[in-house]
PDB file of C-alpha atoms in Angstrom:
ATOM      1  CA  UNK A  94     204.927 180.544 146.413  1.00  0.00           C
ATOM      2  CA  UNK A  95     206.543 181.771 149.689  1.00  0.00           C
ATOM      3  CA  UNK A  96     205.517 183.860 152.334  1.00  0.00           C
ATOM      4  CA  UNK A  97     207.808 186.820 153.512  1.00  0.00           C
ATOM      5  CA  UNK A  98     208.184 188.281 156.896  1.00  0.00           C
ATOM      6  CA  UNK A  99     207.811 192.175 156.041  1.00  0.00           C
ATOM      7  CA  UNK A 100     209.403 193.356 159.113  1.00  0.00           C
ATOM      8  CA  UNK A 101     213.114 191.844 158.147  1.00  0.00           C
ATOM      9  CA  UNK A 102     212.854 189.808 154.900  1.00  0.00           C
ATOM     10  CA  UNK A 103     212.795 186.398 155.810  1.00  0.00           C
ATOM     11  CA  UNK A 104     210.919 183.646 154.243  1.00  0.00           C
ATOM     12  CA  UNK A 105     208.615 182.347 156.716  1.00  0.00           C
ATOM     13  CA  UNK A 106     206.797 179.165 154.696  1.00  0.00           C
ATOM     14  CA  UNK A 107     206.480 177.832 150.907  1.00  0.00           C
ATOM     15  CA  UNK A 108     203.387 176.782 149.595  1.00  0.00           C
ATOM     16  CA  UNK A 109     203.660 174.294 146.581  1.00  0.00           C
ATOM     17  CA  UNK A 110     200.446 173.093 144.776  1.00  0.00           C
ATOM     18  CA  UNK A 111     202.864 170.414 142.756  1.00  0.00           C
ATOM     19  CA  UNK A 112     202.391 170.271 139.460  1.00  0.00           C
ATOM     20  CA  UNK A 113     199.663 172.892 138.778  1.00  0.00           C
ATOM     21  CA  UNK A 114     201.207 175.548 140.552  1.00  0.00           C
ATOM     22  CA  UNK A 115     202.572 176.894 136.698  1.00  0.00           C
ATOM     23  CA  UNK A 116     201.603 180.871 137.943  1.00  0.00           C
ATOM     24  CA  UNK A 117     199.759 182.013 140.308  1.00  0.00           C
ATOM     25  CA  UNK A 118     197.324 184.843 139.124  1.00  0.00           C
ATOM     26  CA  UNK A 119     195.238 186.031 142.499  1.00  0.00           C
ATOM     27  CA  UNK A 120     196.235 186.307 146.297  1.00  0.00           C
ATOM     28  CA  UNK A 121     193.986 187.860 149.230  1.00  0.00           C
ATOM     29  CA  UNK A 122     194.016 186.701 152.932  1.00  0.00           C
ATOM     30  CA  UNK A 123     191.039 186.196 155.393  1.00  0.00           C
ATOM     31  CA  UNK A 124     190.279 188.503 157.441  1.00  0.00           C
ATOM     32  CA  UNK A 125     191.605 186.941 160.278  1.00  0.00           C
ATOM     33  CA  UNK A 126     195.199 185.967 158.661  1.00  0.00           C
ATOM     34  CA  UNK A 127     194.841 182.153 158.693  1.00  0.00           C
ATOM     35  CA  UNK A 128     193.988 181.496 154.980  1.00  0.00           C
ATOM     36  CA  UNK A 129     195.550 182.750 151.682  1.00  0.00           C
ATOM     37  CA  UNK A 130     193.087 182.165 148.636  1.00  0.00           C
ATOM     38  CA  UNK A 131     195.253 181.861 145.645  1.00  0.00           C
ATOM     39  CA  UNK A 132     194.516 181.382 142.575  1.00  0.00           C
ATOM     40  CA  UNK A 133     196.474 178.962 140.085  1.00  0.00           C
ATOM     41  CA  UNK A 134     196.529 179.030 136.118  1.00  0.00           C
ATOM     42  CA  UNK A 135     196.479 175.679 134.887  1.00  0.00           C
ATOM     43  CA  UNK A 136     198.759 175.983 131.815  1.00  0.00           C
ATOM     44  CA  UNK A 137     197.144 172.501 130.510  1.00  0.00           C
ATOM     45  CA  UNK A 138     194.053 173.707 129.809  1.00  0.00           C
ATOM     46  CA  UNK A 139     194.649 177.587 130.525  1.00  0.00           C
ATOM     47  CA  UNK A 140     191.514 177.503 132.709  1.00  0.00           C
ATOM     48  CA  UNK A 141     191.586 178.829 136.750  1.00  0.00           C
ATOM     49  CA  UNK A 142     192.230 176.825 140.161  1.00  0.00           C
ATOM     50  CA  UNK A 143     191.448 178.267 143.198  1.00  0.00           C
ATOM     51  CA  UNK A 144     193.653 176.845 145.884  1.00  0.00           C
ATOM     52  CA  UNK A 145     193.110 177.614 149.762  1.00  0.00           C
ATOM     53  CA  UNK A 146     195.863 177.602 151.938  1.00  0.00           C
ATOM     54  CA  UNK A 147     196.015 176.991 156.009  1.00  0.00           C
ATOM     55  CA  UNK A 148     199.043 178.921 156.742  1.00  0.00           C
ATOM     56  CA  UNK A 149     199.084 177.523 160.324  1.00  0.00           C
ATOM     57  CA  UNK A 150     199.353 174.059 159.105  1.00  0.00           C
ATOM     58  CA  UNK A 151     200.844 174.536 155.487  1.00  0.00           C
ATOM     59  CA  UNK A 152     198.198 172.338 153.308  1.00  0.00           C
ATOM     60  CA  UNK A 153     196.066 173.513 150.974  1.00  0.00           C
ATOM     61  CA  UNK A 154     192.708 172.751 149.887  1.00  0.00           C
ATOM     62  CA  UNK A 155     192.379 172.528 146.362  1.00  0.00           C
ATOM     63  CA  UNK A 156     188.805 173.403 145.598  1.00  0.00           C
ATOM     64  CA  UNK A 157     187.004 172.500 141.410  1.00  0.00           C
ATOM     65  CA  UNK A 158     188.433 173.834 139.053  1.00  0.00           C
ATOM     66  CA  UNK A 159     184.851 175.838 137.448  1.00  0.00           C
ATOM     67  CA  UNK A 160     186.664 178.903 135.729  1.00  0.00           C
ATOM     68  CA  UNK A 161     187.455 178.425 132.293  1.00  0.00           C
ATOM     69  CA  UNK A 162     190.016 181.178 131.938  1.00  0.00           C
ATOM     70  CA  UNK A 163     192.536 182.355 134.397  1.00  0.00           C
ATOM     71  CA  UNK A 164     191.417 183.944 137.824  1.00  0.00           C
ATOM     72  CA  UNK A 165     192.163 187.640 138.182  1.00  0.00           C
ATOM     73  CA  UNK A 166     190.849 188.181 141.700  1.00  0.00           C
ATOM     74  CA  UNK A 167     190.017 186.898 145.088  1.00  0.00           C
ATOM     75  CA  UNK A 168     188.561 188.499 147.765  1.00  0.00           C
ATOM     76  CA  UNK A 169     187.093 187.269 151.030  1.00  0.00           C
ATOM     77  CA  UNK A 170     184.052 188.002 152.657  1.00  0.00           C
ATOM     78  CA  UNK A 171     184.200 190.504 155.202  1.00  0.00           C
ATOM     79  CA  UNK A 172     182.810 187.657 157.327  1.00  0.00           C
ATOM     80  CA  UNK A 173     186.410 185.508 156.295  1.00  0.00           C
ATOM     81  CA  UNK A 174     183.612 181.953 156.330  1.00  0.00           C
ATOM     82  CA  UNK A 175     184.172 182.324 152.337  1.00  0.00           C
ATOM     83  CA  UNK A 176     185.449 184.663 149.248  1.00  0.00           C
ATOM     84  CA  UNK A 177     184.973 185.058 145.660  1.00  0.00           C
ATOM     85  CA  UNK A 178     186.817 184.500 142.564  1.00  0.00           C
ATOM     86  CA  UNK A 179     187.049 185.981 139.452  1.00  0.00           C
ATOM     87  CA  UNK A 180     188.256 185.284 135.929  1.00  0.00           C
ATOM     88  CA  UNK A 181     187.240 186.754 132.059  1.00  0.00           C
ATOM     89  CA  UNK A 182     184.255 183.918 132.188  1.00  0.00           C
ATOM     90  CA  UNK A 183     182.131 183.872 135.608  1.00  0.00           C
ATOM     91  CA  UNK A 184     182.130 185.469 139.280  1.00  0.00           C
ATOM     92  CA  UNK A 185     182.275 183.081 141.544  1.00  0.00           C
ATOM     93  CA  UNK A 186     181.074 182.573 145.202  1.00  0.00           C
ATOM     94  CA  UNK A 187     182.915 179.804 147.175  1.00  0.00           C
ATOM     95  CA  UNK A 188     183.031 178.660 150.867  1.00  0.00           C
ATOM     96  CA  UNK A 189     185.573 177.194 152.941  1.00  0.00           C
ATOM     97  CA  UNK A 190     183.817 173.895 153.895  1.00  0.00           C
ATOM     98  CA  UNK A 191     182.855 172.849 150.221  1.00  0.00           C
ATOM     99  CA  UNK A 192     184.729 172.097 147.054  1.00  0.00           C
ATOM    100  CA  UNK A 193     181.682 173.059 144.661  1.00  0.00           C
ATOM    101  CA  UNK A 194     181.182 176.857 144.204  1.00  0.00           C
ATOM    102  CA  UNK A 195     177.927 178.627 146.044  1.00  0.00           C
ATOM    103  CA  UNK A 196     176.993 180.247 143.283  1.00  0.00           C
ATOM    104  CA  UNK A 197     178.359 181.564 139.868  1.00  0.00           C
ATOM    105  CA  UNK A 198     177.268 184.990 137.942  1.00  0.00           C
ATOM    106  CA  UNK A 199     178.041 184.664 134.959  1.00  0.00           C
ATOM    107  CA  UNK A 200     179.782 187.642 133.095  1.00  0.00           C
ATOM    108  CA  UNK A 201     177.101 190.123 131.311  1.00  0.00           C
ATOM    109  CA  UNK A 202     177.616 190.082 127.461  1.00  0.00           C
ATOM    110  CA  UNK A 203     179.382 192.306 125.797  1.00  0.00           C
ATOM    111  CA  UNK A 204     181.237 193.142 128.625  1.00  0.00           C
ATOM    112  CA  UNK A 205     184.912 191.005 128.578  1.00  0.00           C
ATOM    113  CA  UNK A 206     186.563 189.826 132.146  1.00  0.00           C
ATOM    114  CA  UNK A 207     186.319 190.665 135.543  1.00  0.00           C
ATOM    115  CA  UNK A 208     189.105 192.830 136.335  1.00  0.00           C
ATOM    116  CA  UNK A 209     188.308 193.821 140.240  1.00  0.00           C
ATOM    117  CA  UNK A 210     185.618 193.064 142.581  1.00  0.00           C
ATOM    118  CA  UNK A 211     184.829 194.437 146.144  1.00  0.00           C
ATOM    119  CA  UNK A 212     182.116 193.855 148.549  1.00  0.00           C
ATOM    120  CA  UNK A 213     179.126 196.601 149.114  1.00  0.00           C
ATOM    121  CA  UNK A 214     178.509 197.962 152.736  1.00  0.00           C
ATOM    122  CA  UNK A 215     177.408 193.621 153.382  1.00  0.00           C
ATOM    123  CA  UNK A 216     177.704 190.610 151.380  1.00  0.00           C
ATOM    124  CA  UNK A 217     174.343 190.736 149.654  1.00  0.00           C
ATOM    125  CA  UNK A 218     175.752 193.107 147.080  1.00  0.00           C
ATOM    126  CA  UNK A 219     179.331 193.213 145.451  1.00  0.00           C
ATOM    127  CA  UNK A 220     180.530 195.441 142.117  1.00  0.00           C
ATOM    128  CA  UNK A 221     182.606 194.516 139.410  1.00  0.00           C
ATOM    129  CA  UNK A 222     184.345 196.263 136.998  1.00  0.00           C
ATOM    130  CA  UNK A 223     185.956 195.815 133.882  1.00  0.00           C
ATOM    131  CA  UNK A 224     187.643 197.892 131.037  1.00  0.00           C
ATOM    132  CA  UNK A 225     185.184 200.154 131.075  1.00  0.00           C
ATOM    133  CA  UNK A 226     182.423 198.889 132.563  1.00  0.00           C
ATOM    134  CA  UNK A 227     181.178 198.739 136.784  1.00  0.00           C
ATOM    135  CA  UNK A 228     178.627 195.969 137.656  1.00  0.00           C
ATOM    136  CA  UNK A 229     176.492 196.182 141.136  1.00  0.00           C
ATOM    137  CA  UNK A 230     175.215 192.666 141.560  1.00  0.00           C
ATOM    138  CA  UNK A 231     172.519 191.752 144.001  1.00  0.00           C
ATOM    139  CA  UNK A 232     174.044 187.865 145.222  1.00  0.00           C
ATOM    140  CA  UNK A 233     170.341 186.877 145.891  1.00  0.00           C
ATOM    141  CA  UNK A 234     168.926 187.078 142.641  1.00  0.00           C
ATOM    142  CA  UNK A 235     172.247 186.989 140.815  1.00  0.00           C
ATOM    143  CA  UNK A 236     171.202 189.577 138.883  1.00  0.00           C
ATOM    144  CA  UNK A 237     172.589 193.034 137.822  1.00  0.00           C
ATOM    145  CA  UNK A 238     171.198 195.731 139.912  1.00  0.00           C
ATOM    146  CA  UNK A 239     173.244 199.052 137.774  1.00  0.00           C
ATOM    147  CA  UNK A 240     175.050 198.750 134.750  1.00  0.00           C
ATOM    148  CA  UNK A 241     177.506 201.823 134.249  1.00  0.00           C
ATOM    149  CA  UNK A 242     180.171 202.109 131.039  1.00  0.00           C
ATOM    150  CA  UNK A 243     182.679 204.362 130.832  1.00  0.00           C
ATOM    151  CA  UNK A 244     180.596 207.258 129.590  1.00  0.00           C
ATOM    152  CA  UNK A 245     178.594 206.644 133.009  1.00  0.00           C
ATOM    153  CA  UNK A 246     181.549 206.649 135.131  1.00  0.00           C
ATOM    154  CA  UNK A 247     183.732 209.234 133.990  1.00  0.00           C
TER     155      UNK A 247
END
């Protein structure tokens, strides 16, 4: 993975996670631009790896590897102390300082994958959505707070 200068092309840094770095399925920086959440399909066992990456120093933090299919998105807290993953299987809260996720929401049957996720107005509630389907979540009680399909939305 490499890291471009916009401004006039140049590669600025490579970031390798060795052997598990077979694609890489979800990027988003902190808020203050010194990490780069990624995360990493593990062909092996076609589950999700989110790596974090100190771009100042160039090593990564590989953190457990809890998502059983690939990760689709990553975003940080508006805060940047942690961020969230994503994959068909579970939502994930994670934190900078520990390997083992905060907390995990799991994905509301019937309903396949996470395919986007954004933080509401402060971190105590976040939506999902997928096909057709937009999850609010309250992050306290890990519970649904709306439910809206596509009949709901459109």
């Amino acid at each position: 993975m490499f890291i471009w200068d916009a401004r006039n092309g140049a590669s600025i840094m490579k970031l390798s996670a060795g052997e598990q770095s077979e694609r890489v399925t979800a990027l988003d920086w902190s808020p203050d631009g010194r990490y780069l959440a990624s995360g990493i399909l593990n062909a092996n066992e076609f589950s999700g790896i989110t790596v974090v990456w100190d771009t100042e120093s160039g090593r990564s933090k590989p953190l457990s590897p809890d998502h059983k299919s690939w990760i689709e998105m990553i975003r940080w807290t508006p805060h940047a102390g942690g961020f969230i993953t994503a994959s068909e299987d579970a939502v994930m809260l994670r934190d900078l300082k520990q390997p083992e996720p905060l907390l995990a929401l799991q994905t509301i049957e019937g309903y396949i994958g996470i395919h986007n996720l954004t933080w509401l107005s402060d971190v105590s509630l976040m939506a999902t959505s997928s096909y057709d389907t937009v999850v609010e979540w309250n992050i306290s009680s890990r519970q649904p707070v709306r439910i809206s399909d596509g009949a709901d939305i459109a």
